[in-house]
PDB file of C-alpha atoms in Angstrom:
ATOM      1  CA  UNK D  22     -27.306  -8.623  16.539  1.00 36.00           C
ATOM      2  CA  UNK D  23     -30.345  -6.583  16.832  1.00 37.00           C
ATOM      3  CA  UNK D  24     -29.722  -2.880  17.774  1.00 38.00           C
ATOM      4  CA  UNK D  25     -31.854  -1.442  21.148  1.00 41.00           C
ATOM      5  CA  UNK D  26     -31.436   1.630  19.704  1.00 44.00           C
ATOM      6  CA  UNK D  27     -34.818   3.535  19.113  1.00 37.00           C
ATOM      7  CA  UNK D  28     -33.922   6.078  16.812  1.00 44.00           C
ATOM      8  CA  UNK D  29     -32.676   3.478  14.310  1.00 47.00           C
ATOM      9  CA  UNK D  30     -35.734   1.263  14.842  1.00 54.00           C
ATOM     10  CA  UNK D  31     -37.068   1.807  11.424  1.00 89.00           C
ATOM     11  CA  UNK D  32     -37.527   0.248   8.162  1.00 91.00           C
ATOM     12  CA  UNK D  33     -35.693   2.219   5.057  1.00 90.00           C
ATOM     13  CA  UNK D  34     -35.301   0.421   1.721  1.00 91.00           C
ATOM     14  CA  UNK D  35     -36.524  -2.538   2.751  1.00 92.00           C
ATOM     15  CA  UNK D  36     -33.988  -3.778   5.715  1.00 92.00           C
ATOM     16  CA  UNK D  37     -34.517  -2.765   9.478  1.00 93.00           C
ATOM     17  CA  UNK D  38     -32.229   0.019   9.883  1.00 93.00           C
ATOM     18  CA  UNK D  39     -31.001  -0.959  12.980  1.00 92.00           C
ATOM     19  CA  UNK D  40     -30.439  -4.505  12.650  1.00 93.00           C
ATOM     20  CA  UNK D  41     -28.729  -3.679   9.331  1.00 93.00           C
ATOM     21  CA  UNK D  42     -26.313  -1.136  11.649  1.00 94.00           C
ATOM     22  CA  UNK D  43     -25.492  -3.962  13.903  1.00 94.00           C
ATOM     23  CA  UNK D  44     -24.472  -6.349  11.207  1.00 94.00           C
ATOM     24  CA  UNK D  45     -22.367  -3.470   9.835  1.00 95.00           C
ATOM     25  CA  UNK D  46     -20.735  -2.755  13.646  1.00 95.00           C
ATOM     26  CA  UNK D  47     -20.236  -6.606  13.660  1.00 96.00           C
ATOM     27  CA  UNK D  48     -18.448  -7.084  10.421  1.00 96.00           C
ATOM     28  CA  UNK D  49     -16.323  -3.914  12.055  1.00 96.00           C
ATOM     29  CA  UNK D  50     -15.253  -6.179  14.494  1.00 97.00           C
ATOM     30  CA  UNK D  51     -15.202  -9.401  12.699  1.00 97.00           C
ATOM     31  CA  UNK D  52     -13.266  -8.996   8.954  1.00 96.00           C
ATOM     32  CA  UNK D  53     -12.414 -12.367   8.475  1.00 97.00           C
ATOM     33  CA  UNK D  54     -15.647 -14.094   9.921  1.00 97.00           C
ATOM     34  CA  UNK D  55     -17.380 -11.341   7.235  1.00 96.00           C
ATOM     35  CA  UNK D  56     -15.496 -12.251   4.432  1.00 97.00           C
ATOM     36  CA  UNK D  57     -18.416 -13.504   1.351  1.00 97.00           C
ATOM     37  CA  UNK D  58     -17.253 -15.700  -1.164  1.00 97.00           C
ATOM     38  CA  UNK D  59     -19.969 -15.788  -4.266  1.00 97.00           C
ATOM     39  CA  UNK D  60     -19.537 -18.673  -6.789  1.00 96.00           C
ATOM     40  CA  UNK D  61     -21.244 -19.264 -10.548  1.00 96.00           C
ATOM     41  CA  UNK D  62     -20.856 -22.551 -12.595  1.00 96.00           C
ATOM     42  CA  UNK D  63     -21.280 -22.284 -16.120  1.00 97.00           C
ATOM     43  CA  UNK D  64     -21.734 -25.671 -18.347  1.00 97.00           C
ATOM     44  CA  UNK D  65     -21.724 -25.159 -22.261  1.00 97.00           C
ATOM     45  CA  UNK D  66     -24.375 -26.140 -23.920  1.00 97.00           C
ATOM     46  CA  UNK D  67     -24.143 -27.707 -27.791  1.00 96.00           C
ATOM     47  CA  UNK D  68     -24.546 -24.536 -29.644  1.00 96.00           C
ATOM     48  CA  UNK D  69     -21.433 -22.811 -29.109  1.00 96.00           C
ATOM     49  CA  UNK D  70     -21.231 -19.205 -26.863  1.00 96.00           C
ATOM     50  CA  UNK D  71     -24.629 -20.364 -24.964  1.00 98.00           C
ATOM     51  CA  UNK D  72     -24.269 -21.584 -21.564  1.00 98.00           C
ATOM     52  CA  UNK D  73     -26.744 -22.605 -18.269  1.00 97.00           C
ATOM     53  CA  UNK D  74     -25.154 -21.030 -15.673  1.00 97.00           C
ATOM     54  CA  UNK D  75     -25.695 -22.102 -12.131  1.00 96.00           C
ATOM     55  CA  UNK D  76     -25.905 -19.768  -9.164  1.00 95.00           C
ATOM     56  CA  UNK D  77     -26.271 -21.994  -5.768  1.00 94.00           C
ATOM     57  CA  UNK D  78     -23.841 -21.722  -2.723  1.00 96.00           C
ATOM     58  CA  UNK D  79     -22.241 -19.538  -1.252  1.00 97.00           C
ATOM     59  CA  UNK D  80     -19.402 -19.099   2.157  1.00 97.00           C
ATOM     60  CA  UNK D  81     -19.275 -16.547   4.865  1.00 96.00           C
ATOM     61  CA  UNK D  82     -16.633 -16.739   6.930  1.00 96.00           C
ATOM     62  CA  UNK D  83     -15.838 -20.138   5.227  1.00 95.00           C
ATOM     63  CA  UNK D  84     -19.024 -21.469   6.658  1.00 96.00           C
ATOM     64  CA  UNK D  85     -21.030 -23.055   3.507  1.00 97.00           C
ATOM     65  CA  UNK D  86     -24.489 -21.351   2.911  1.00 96.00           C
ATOM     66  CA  UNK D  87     -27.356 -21.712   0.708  1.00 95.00           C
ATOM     67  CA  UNK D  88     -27.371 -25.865  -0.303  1.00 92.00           C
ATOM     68  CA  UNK D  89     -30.719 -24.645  -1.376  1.00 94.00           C
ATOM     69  CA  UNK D  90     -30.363 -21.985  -3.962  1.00 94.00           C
ATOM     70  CA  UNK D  91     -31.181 -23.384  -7.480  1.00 93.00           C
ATOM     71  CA  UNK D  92     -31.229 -20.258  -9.789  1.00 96.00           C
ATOM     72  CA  UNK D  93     -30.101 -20.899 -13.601  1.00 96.00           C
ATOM     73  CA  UNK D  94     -28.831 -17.992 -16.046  1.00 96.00           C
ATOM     74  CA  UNK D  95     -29.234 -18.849 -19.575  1.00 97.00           C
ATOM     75  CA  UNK D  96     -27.033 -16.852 -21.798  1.00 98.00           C
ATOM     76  CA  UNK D  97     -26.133 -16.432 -25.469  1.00 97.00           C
ATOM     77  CA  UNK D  98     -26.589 -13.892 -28.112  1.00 97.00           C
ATOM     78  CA  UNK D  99     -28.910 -11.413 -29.403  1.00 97.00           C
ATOM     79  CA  UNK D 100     -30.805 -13.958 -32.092  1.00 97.00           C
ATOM     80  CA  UNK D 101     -30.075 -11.294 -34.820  1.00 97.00           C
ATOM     81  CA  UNK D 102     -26.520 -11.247 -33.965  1.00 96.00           C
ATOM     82  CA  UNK D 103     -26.560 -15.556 -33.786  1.00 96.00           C
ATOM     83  CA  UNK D 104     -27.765 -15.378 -37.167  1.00 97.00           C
ATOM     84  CA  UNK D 105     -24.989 -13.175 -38.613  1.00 96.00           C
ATOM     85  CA  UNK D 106     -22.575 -15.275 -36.622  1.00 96.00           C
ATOM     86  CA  UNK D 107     -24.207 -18.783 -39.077  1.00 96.00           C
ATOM     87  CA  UNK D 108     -26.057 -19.915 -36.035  1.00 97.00           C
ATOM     88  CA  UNK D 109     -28.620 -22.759 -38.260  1.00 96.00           C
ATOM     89  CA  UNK D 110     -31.132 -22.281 -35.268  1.00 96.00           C
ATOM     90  CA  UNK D 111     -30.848 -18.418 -34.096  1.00 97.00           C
ATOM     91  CA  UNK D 112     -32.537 -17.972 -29.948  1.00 96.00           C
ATOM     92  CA  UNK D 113     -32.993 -15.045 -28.201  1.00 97.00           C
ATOM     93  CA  UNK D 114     -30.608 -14.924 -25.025  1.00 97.00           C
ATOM     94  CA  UNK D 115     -28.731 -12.403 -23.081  1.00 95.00           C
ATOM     95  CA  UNK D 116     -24.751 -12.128 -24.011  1.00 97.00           C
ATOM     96  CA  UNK D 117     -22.608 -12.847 -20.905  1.00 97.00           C
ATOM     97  CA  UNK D 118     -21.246  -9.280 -21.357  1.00 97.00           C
ATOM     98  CA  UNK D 119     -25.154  -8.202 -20.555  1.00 97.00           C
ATOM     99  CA  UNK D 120     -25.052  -9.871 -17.660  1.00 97.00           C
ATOM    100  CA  UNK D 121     -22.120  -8.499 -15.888  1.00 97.00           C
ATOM    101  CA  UNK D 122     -23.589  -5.004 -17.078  1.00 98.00           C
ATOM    102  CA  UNK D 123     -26.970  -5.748 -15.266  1.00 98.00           C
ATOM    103  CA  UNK D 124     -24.851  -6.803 -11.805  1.00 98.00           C
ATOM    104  CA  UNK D 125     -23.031  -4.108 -12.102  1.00 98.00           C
ATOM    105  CA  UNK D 126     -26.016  -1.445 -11.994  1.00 98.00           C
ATOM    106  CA  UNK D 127     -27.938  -3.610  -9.454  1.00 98.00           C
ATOM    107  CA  UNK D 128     -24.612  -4.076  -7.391  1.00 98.00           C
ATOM    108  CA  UNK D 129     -24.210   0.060  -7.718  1.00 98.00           C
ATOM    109  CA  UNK D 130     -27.897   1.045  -7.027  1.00 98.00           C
ATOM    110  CA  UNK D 131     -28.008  -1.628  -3.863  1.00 98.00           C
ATOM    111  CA  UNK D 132     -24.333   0.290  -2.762  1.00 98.00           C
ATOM    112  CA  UNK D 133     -26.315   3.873  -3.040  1.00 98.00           C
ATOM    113  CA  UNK D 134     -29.188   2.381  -0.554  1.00 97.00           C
ATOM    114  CA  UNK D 135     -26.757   0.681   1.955  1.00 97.00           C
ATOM    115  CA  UNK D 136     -24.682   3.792   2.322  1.00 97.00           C
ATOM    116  CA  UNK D 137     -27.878   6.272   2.243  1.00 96.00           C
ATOM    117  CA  UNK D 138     -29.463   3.879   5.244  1.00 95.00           C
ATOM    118  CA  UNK D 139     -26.235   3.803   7.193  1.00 94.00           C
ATOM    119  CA  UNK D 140     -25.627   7.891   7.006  1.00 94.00           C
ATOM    120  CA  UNK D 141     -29.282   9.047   7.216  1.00 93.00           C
ATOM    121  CA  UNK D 142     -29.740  10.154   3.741  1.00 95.00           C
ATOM    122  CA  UNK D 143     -33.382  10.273   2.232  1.00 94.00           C
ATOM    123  CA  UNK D 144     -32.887   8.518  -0.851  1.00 96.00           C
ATOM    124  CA  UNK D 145     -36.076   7.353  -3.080  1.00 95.00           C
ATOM    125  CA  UNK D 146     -35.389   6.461  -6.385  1.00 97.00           C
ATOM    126  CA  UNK D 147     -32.352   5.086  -8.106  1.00 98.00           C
ATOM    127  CA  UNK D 148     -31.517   4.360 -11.736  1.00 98.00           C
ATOM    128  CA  UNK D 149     -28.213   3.041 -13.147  1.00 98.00           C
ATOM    129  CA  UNK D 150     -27.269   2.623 -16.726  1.00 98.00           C
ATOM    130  CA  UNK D 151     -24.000   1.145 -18.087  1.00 98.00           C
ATOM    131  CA  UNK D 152     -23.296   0.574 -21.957  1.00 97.00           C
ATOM    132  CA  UNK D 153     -19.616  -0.400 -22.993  1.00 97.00           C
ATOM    133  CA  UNK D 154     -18.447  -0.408 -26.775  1.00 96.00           C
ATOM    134  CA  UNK D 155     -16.501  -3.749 -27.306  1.00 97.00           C
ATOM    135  CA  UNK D 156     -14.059  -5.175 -30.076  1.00 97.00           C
ATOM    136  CA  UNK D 157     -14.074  -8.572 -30.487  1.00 95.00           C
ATOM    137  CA  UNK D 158     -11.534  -8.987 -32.652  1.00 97.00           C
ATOM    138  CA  UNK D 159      -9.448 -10.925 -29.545  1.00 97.00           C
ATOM    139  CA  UNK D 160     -12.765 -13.475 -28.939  1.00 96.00           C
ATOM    140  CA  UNK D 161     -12.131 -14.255 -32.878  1.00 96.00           C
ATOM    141  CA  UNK D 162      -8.489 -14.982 -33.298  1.00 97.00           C
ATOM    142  CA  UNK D 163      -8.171 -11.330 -34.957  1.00 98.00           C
ATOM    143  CA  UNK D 164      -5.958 -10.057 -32.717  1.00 98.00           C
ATOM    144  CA  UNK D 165      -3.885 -12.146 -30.296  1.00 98.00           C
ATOM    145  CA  UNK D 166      -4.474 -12.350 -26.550  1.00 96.00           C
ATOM    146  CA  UNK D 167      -1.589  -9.605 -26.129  1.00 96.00           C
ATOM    147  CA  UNK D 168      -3.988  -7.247 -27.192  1.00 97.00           C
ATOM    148  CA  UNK D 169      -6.765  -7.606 -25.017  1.00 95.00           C
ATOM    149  CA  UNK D 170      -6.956  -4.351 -23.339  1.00 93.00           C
ATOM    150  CA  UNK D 171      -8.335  -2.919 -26.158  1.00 95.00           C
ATOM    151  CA  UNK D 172     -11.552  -5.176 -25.683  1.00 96.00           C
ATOM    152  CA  UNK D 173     -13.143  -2.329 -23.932  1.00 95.00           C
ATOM    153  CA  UNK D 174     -13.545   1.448 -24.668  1.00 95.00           C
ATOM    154  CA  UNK D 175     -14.024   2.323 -20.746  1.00 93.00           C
ATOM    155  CA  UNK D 176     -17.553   1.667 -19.346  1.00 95.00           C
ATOM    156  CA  UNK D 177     -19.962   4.663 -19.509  1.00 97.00           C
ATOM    157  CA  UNK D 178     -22.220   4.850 -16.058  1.00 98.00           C
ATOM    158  CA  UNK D 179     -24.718   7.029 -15.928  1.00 98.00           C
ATOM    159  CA  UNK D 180     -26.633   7.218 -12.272  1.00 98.00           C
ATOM    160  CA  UNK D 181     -29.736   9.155 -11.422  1.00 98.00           C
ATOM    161  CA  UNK D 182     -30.615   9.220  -7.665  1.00 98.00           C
ATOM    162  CA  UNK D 183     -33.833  10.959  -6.284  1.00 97.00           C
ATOM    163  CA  UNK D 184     -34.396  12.213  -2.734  1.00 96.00           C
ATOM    164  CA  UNK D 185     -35.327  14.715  -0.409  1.00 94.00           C
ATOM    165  CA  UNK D 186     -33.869  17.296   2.350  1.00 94.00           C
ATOM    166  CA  UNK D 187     -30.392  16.334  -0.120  1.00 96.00           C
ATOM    167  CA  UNK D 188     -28.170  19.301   0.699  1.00 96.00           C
ATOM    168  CA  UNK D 189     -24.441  19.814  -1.208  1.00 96.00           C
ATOM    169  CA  UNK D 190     -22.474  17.684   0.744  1.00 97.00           C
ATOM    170  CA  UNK D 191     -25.360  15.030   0.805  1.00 97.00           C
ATOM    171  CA  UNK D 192     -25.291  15.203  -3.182  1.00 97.00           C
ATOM    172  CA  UNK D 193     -21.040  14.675  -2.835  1.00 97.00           C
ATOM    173  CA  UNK D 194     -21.744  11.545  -0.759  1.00 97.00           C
ATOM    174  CA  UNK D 195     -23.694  10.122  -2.567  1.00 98.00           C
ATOM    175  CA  UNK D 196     -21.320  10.673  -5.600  1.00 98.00           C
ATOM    176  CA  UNK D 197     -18.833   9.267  -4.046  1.00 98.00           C
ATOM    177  CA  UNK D 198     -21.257   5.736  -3.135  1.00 98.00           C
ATOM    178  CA  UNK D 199     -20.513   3.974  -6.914  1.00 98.00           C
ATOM    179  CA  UNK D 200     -16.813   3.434  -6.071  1.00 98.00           C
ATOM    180  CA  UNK D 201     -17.902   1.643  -3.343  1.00 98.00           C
ATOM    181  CA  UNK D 202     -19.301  -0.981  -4.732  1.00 98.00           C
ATOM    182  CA  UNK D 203     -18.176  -4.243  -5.384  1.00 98.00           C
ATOM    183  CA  UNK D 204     -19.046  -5.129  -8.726  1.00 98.00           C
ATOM    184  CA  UNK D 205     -17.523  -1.606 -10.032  1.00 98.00           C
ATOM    185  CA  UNK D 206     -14.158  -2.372  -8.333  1.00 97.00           C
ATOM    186  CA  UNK D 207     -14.054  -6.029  -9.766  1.00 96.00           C
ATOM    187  CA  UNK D 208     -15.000  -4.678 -13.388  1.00 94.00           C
ATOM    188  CA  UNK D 209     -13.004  -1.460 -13.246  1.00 94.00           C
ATOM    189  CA  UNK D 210      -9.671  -2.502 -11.574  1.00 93.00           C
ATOM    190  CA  UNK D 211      -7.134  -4.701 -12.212  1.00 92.00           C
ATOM    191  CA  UNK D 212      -6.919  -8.570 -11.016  1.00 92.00           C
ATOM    192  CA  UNK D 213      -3.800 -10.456 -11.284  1.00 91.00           C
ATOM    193  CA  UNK D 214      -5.195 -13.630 -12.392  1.00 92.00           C
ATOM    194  CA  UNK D 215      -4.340 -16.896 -14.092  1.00 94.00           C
ATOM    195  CA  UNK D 216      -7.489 -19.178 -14.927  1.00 94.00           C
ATOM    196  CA  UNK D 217      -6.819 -22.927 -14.378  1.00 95.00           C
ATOM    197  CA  UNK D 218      -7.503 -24.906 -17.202  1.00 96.00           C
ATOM    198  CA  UNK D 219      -7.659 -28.782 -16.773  1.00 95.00           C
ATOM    199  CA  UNK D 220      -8.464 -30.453 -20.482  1.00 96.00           C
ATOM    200  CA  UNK D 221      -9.163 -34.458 -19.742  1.00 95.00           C
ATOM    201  CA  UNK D 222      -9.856 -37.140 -22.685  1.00 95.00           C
ATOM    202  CA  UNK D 223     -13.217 -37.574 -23.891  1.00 89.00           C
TER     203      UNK D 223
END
């Protein structure tokens, strides 16, 4: 799918600009063959709330990819916060809640460089920040499960993007790139969903 085009013969962020074009014009013509399915697999450990999480394969186009990924997330709590919680042996991890804040500014800053490759734009630096005050008074039997849209005051995400030759509509585009990406739309809009639950007999 290489492009023969000169002008996009370059390399910008780190991807061939016009190879990258050509996988964009083929997933144009190709939806369904495009279509990514990502997968994580989470096994508790002892200690409750702290759980190896497994990150391996993936599908495009329902073709399986990536037997060979091994990458393990290890999450928990803040050790000051397992302590006040009557954790008897208090670790340092990352809360799960973290991690889905730390995709979603990687997933936003990698949506800023795709889209400033694919229109020309010279983008240098990007910075994304996202904090989120939570209630967890549903995750502790508090409140009941009919109440859990009030889990989250609405996420606050700050951007910074640096570049050069940006004029004002260049500075609107780029505004616009967040709500492209996919992380933001699959923390930010609704999901009908209904998680399947299968409890067996020890």
């Amino acid at each position: 799918m290489a492009s023969e085009d000169p002008q996009t013969e370059t390399v910008q962020h780190g991807v061939d600009v016009g190879d990258h074009m050509a996988f964009v014009d083929w997933l144009e013509a190709n939806p369904e063959d495009g279509r990514i399915e990502f997968r994580a697999r989470g096994v508790a450990e002892d200690a409750v709330n702290r759980t190896s999480a497994a990150i391996d394969e993936w599908s495009l186009g329902g073709e399986e990819m990536g037997g060979d990924r091994d990458h393990t997330l290890e999450f928990g709590l803040p050790a000051d916060l397992e302590e006040s919680l009557g954790f008897a042996d208090p670790e340092e991890r990352y809360e799960a809640i973290e991690g889905a804040l730390a995709g979603l500014t990687a997933c936003i800053n990698g949506t800023i460089a795709f889209n400033a490759v694919r229109e020309g734009l010279a983008v240098e630096e990007i910075e994304t920040r996202v904090r989120v005050p939570t209630d967890l008074r549903v995750l502790f039997g508090i409140h009941d499960v009919d109440r859990a849209d009030e889990m989250f005051d609405e996420p606050m995400i700050d951007v910074t993007v640096t570049g050069t030759d940006l004029d004002g509509e260049d500075v609107e585009r780029i505004r616009e790139y967040p709500k492209r990406s996919p992380v933001y739309n699959l923390v930010t809009l609704a999901h009908a969903n209904e998680p399947s639950v299968t409890v067996e007999q020890a």
